[in-house]
XYZ file of N, CA and C in Angstrom:
498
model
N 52.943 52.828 -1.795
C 54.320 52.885 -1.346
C 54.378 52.744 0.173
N 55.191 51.870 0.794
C 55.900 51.700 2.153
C 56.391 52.815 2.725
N 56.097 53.806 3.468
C 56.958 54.942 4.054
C 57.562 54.722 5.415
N 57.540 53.271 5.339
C 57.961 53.066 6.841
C 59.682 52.899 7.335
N 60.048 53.453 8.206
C 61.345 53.232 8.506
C 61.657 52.516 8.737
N 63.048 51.689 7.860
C 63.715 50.426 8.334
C 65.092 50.212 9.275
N 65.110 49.683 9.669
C 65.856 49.277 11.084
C 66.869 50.046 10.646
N 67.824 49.972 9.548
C 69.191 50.699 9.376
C 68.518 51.928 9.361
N 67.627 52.639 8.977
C 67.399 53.963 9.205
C 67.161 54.472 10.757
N 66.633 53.613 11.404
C 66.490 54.020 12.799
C 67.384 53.903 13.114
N 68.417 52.995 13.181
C 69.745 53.251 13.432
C 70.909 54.522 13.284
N 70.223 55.209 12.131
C 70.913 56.480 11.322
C 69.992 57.235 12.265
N 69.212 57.392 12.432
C 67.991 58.336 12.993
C 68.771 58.785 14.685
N 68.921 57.344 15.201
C 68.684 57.395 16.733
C 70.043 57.740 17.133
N 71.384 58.115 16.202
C 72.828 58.260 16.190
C 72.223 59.775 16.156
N 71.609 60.432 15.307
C 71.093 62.107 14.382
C 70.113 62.598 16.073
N 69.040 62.147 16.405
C 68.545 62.352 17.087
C 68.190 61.899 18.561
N 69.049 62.241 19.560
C 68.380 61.371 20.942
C 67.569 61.157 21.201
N 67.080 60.166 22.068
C 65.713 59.292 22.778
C 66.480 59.919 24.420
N 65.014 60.366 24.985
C 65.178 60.880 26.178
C 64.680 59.176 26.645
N 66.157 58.910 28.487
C 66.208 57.762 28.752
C 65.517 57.847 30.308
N 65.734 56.998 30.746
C 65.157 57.128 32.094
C 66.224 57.307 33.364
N 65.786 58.408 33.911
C 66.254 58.630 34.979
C 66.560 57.736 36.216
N 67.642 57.120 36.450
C 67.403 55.575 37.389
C 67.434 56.290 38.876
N 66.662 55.372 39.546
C 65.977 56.124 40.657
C 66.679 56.280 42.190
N 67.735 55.017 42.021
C 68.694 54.844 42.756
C 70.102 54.734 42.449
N 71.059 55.118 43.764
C 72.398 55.435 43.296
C 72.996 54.542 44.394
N 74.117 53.939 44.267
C 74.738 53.582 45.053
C 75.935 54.118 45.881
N 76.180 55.360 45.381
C 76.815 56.034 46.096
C 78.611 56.476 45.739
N 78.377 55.538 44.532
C 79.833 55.232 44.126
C 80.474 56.329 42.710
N 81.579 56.603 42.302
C 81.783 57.311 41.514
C 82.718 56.478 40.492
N 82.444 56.609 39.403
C 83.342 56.124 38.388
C 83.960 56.720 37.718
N 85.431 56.864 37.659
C 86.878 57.623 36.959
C 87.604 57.439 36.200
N 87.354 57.785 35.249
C 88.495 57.971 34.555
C 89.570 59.246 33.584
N 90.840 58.632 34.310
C 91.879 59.791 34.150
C 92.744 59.436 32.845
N 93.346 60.128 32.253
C 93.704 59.614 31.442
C 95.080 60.417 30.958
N 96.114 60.374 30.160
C 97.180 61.286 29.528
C 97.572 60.752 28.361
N 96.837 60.732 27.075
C 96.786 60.900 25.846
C 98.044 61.553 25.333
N 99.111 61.110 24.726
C 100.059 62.194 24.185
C 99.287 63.192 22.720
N 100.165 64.343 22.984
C 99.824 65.488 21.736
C 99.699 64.443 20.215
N 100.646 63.959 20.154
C 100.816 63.207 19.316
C 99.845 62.946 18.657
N 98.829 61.760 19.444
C 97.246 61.485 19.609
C 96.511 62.008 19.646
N 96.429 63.518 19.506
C 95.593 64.406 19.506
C 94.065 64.155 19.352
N 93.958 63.332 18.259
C 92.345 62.835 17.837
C 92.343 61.965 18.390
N 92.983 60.930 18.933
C 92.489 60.193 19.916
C 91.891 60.221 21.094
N 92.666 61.427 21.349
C 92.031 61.838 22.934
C 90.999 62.507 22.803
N 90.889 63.617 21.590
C 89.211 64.070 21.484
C 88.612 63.002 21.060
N 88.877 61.774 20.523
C 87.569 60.701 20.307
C 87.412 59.993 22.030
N 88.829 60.092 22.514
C 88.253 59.400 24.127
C 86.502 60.117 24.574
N 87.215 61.332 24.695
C 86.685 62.988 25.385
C 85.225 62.968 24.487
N 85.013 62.548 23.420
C 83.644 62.445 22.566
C 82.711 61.033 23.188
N 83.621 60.474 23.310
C 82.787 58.418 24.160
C 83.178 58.953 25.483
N 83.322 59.131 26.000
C 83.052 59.993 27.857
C 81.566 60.668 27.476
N 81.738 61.963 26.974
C 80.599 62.293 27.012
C 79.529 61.896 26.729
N 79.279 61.077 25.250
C 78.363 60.487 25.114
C 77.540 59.368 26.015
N 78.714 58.413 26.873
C 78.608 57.766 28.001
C 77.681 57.964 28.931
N 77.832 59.565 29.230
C 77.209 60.157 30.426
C 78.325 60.849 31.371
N 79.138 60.394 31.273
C 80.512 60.988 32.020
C 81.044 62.513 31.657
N 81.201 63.259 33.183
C 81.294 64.238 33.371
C 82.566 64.709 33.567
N 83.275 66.394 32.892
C 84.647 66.387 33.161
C 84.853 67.324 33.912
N 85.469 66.477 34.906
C 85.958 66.971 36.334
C 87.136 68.444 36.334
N 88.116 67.337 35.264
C 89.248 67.970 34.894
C 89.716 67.910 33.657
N 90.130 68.616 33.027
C 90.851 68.462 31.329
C 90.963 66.842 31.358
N 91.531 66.153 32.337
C 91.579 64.828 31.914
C 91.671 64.060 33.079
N 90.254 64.113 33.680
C 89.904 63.516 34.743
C 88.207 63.897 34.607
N 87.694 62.639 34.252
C 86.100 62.769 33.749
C 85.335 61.590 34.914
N 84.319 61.638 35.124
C 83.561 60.970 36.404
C 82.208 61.116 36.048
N 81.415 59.597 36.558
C 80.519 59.109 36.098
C 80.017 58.507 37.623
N 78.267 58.729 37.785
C 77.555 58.193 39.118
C 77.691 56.564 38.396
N 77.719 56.489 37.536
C 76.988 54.534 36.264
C 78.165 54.297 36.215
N 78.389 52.704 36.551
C 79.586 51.852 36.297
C 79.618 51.784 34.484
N 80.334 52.741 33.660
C 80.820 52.617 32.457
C 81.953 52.150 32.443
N 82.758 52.022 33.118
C 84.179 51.559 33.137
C 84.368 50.110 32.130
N 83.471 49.237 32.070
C 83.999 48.185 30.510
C 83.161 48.915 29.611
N 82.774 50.054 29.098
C 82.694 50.360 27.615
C 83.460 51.203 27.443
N 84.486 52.098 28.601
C 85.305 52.802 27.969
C 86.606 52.512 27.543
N 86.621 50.755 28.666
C 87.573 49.848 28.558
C 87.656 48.658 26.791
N 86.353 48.991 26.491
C 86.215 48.475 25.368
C 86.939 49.440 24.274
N 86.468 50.564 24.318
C 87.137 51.387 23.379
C 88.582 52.092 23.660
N 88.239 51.925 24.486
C 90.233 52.226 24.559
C 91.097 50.785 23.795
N 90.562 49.768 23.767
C 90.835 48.311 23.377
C 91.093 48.866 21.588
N 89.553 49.198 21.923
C 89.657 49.220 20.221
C 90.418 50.324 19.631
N 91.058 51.588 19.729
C 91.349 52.734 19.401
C 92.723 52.458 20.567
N 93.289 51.787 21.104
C 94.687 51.342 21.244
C 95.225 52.428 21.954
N 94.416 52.871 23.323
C 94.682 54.100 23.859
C 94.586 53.368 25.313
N 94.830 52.108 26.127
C 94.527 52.012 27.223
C 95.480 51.890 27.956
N 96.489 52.194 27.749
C 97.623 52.086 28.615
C 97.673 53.699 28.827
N 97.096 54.647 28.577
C 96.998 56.140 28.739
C 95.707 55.992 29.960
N 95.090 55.149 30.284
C 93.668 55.633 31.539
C 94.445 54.507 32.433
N 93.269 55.483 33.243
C 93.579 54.570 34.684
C 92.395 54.977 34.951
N 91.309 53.311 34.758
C 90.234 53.613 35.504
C 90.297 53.384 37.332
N 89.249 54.411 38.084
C 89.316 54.017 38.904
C 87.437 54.547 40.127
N 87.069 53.493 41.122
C 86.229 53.642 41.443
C 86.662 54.569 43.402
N 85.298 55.456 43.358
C 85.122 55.943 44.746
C 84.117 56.342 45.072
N 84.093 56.265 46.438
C 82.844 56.490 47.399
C 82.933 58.295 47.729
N 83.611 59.032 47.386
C 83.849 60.022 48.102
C 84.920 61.042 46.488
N 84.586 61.919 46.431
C 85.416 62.869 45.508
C 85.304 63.977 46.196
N 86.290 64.720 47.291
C 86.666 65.643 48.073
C 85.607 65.866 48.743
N 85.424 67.346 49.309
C 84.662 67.435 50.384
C 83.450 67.925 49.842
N 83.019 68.293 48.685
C 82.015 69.124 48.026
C 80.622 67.311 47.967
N 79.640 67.802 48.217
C 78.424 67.405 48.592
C 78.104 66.490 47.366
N 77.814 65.508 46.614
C 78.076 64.702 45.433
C 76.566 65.445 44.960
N 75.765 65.964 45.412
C 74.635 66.823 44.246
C 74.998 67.755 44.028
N 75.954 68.683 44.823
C 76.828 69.871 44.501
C 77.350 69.618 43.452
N 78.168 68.801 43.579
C 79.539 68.250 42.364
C 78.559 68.008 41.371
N 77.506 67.015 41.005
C 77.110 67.215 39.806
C 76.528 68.150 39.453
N 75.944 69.087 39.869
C 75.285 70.233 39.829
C 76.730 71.214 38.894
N 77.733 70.870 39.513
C 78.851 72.051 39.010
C 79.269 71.437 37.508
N 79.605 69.944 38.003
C 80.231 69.344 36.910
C 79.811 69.341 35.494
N 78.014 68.895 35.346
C 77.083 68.925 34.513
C 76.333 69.786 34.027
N 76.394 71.089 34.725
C 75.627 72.622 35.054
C 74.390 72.186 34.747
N 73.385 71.280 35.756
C 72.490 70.837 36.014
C 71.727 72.411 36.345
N 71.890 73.483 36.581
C 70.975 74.309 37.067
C 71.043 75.424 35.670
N 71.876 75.173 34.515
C 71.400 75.745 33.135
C 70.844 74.492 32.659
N 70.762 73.009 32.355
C 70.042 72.550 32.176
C 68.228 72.612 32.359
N 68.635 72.631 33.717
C 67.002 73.098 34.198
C 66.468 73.982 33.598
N 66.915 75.511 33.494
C 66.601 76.077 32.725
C 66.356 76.023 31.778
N 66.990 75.295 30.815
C 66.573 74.663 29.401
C 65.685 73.809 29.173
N 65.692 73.168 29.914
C 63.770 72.191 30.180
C 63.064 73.294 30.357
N 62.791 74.138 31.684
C 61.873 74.894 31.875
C 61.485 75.634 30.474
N 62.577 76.368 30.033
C 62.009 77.478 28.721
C 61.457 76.643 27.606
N 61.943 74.819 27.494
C 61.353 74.361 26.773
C 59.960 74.556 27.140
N 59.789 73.651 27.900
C 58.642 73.245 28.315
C 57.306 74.615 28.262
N 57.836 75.320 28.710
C 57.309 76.826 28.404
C 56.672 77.065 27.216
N 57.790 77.048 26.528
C 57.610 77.105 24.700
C 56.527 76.737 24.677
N 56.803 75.362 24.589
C 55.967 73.896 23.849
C 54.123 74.123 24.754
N 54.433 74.410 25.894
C 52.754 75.068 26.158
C 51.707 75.958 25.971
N 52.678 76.760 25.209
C 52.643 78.344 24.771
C 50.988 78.163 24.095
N 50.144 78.643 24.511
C 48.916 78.647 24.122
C 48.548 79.009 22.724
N 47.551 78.594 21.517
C 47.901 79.290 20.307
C 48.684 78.978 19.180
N 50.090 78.283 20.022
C 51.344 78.315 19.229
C 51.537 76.944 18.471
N 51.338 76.682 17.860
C 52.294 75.271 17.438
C 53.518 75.368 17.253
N 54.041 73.992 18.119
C 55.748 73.830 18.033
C 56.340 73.907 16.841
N 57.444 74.689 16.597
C 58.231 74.823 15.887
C 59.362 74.150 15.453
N 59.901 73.701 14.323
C 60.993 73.271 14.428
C 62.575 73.299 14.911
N 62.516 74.730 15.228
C 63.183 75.395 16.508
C 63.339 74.515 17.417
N 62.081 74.881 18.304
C 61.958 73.837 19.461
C 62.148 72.844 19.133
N 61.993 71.705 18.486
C 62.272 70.744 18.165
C 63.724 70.191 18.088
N 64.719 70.908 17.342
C 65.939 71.712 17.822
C 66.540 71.581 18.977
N 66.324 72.420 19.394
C 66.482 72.655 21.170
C 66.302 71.513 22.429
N 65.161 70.876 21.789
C 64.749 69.576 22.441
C 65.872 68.509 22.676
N 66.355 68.289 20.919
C 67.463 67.642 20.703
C 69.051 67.629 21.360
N 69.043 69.404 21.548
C 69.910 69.514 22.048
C 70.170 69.594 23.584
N 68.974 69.629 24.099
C 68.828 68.999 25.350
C 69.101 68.210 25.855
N 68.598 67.048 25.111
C 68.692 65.402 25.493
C 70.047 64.808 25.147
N 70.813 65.917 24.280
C 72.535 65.245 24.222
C 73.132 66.297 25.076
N 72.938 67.086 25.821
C 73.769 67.550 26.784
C 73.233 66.807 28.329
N 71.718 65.999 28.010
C 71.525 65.759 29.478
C 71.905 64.387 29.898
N 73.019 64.329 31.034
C 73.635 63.217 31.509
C 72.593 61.786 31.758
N 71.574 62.217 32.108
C 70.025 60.810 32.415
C 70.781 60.730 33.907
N 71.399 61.569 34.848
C 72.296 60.992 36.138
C 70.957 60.269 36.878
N 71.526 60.136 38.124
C 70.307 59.120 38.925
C 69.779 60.387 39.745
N 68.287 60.279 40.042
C 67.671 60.940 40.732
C 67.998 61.721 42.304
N 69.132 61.108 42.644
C 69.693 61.487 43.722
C 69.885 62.314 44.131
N 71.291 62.772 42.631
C 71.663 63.551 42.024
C 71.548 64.861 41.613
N 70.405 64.465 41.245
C 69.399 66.322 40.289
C 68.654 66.906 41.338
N 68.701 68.188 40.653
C 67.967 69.089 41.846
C 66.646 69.285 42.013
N 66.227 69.035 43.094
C 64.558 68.488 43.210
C 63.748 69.113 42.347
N 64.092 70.322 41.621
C 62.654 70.747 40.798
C 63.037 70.479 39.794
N 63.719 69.468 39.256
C 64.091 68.879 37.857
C 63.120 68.654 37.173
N 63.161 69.061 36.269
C 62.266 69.164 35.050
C 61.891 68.430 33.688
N 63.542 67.895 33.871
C 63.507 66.513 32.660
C 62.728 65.887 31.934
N 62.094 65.097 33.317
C 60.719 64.131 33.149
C 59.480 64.725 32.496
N 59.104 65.991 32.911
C 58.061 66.926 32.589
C 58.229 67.144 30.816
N 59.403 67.459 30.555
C 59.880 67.610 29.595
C 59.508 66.259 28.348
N 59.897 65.549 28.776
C 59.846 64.458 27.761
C 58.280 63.903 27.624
């Protein structure tokens, strides 16, 4: 018997489980926005916006004002296309989002410094002398890699742990 996984299953797989991505090493400095006002009405629309933001990588600033270091602006422009919600955003690009320090801001936005923590205790775990990994950890791993943005190195706080991690 064949036990090998076929493409539609990796497809099912890689939707179920994240692939830790690479951290890009440079930033240009720029911020990508989008704001948006969804009526009540739309209710699930705007949590499916608010579900493709996050998944994106995009961070929420405000109930409905989310920001991204990565030019996503045509895939969110794609799905607003498709789900008939684009006359509710207004994308928009900047060099500057108030006076707070742009590793500050992601640091707040992303809570990059409980992240860290969550690498570290992984990583901890998973060295734990004796121990074999658990499916727990395994778990945890997962849920790591869908709360972690992949932002650009700029960004994260120098004893980032990510990389170590994966």
């Amino acid at each position: 018997h064949d036990l090998s996984v076929t493409r539609q299953g990796q497809k099912r797989l890689s939707t179920l489980i994240p692939l830790p991505r690479d951290y890009p090493k440079r930033w240009n400095n720029t911020w990508y926005l989008i704001s948006f006002d969804v009526p009540r009405a739309l209710n699930y629309k705007r949590d499916r916006l608010r579900d493709t933001l996050k998944r994106l990588g995009f961070g929420k600033l405000h109930d409905s004002l989310w920001i991204s270091p990565q030019d996503f602006l045509g895939d969110v422009a794609d799905f607003a296309a498709v789900d008939k919600v684009g006359s509710h955003l207004i994308p928009a690009i900047s060099k500057e989002l108030g006076k707070e320090h742009s590793r500050d801001l992601a640091d707040r936005v992303w809570k990059l410094r409980e992240l860290e923590m969550r690498y570290f205790r992984f990583i901890n775990a998973l060295t734990k002398p004796g121990e074999p990994p658990s499916s727990k950890l395994f778990i945890e791993y997962a849920s790591i890699l869908t709360d972690d943005p992949f932002l650009p190195i700029p960004l994260l706080p120098e004893d980032w742990h990510g990389p170590s991690a994966h």
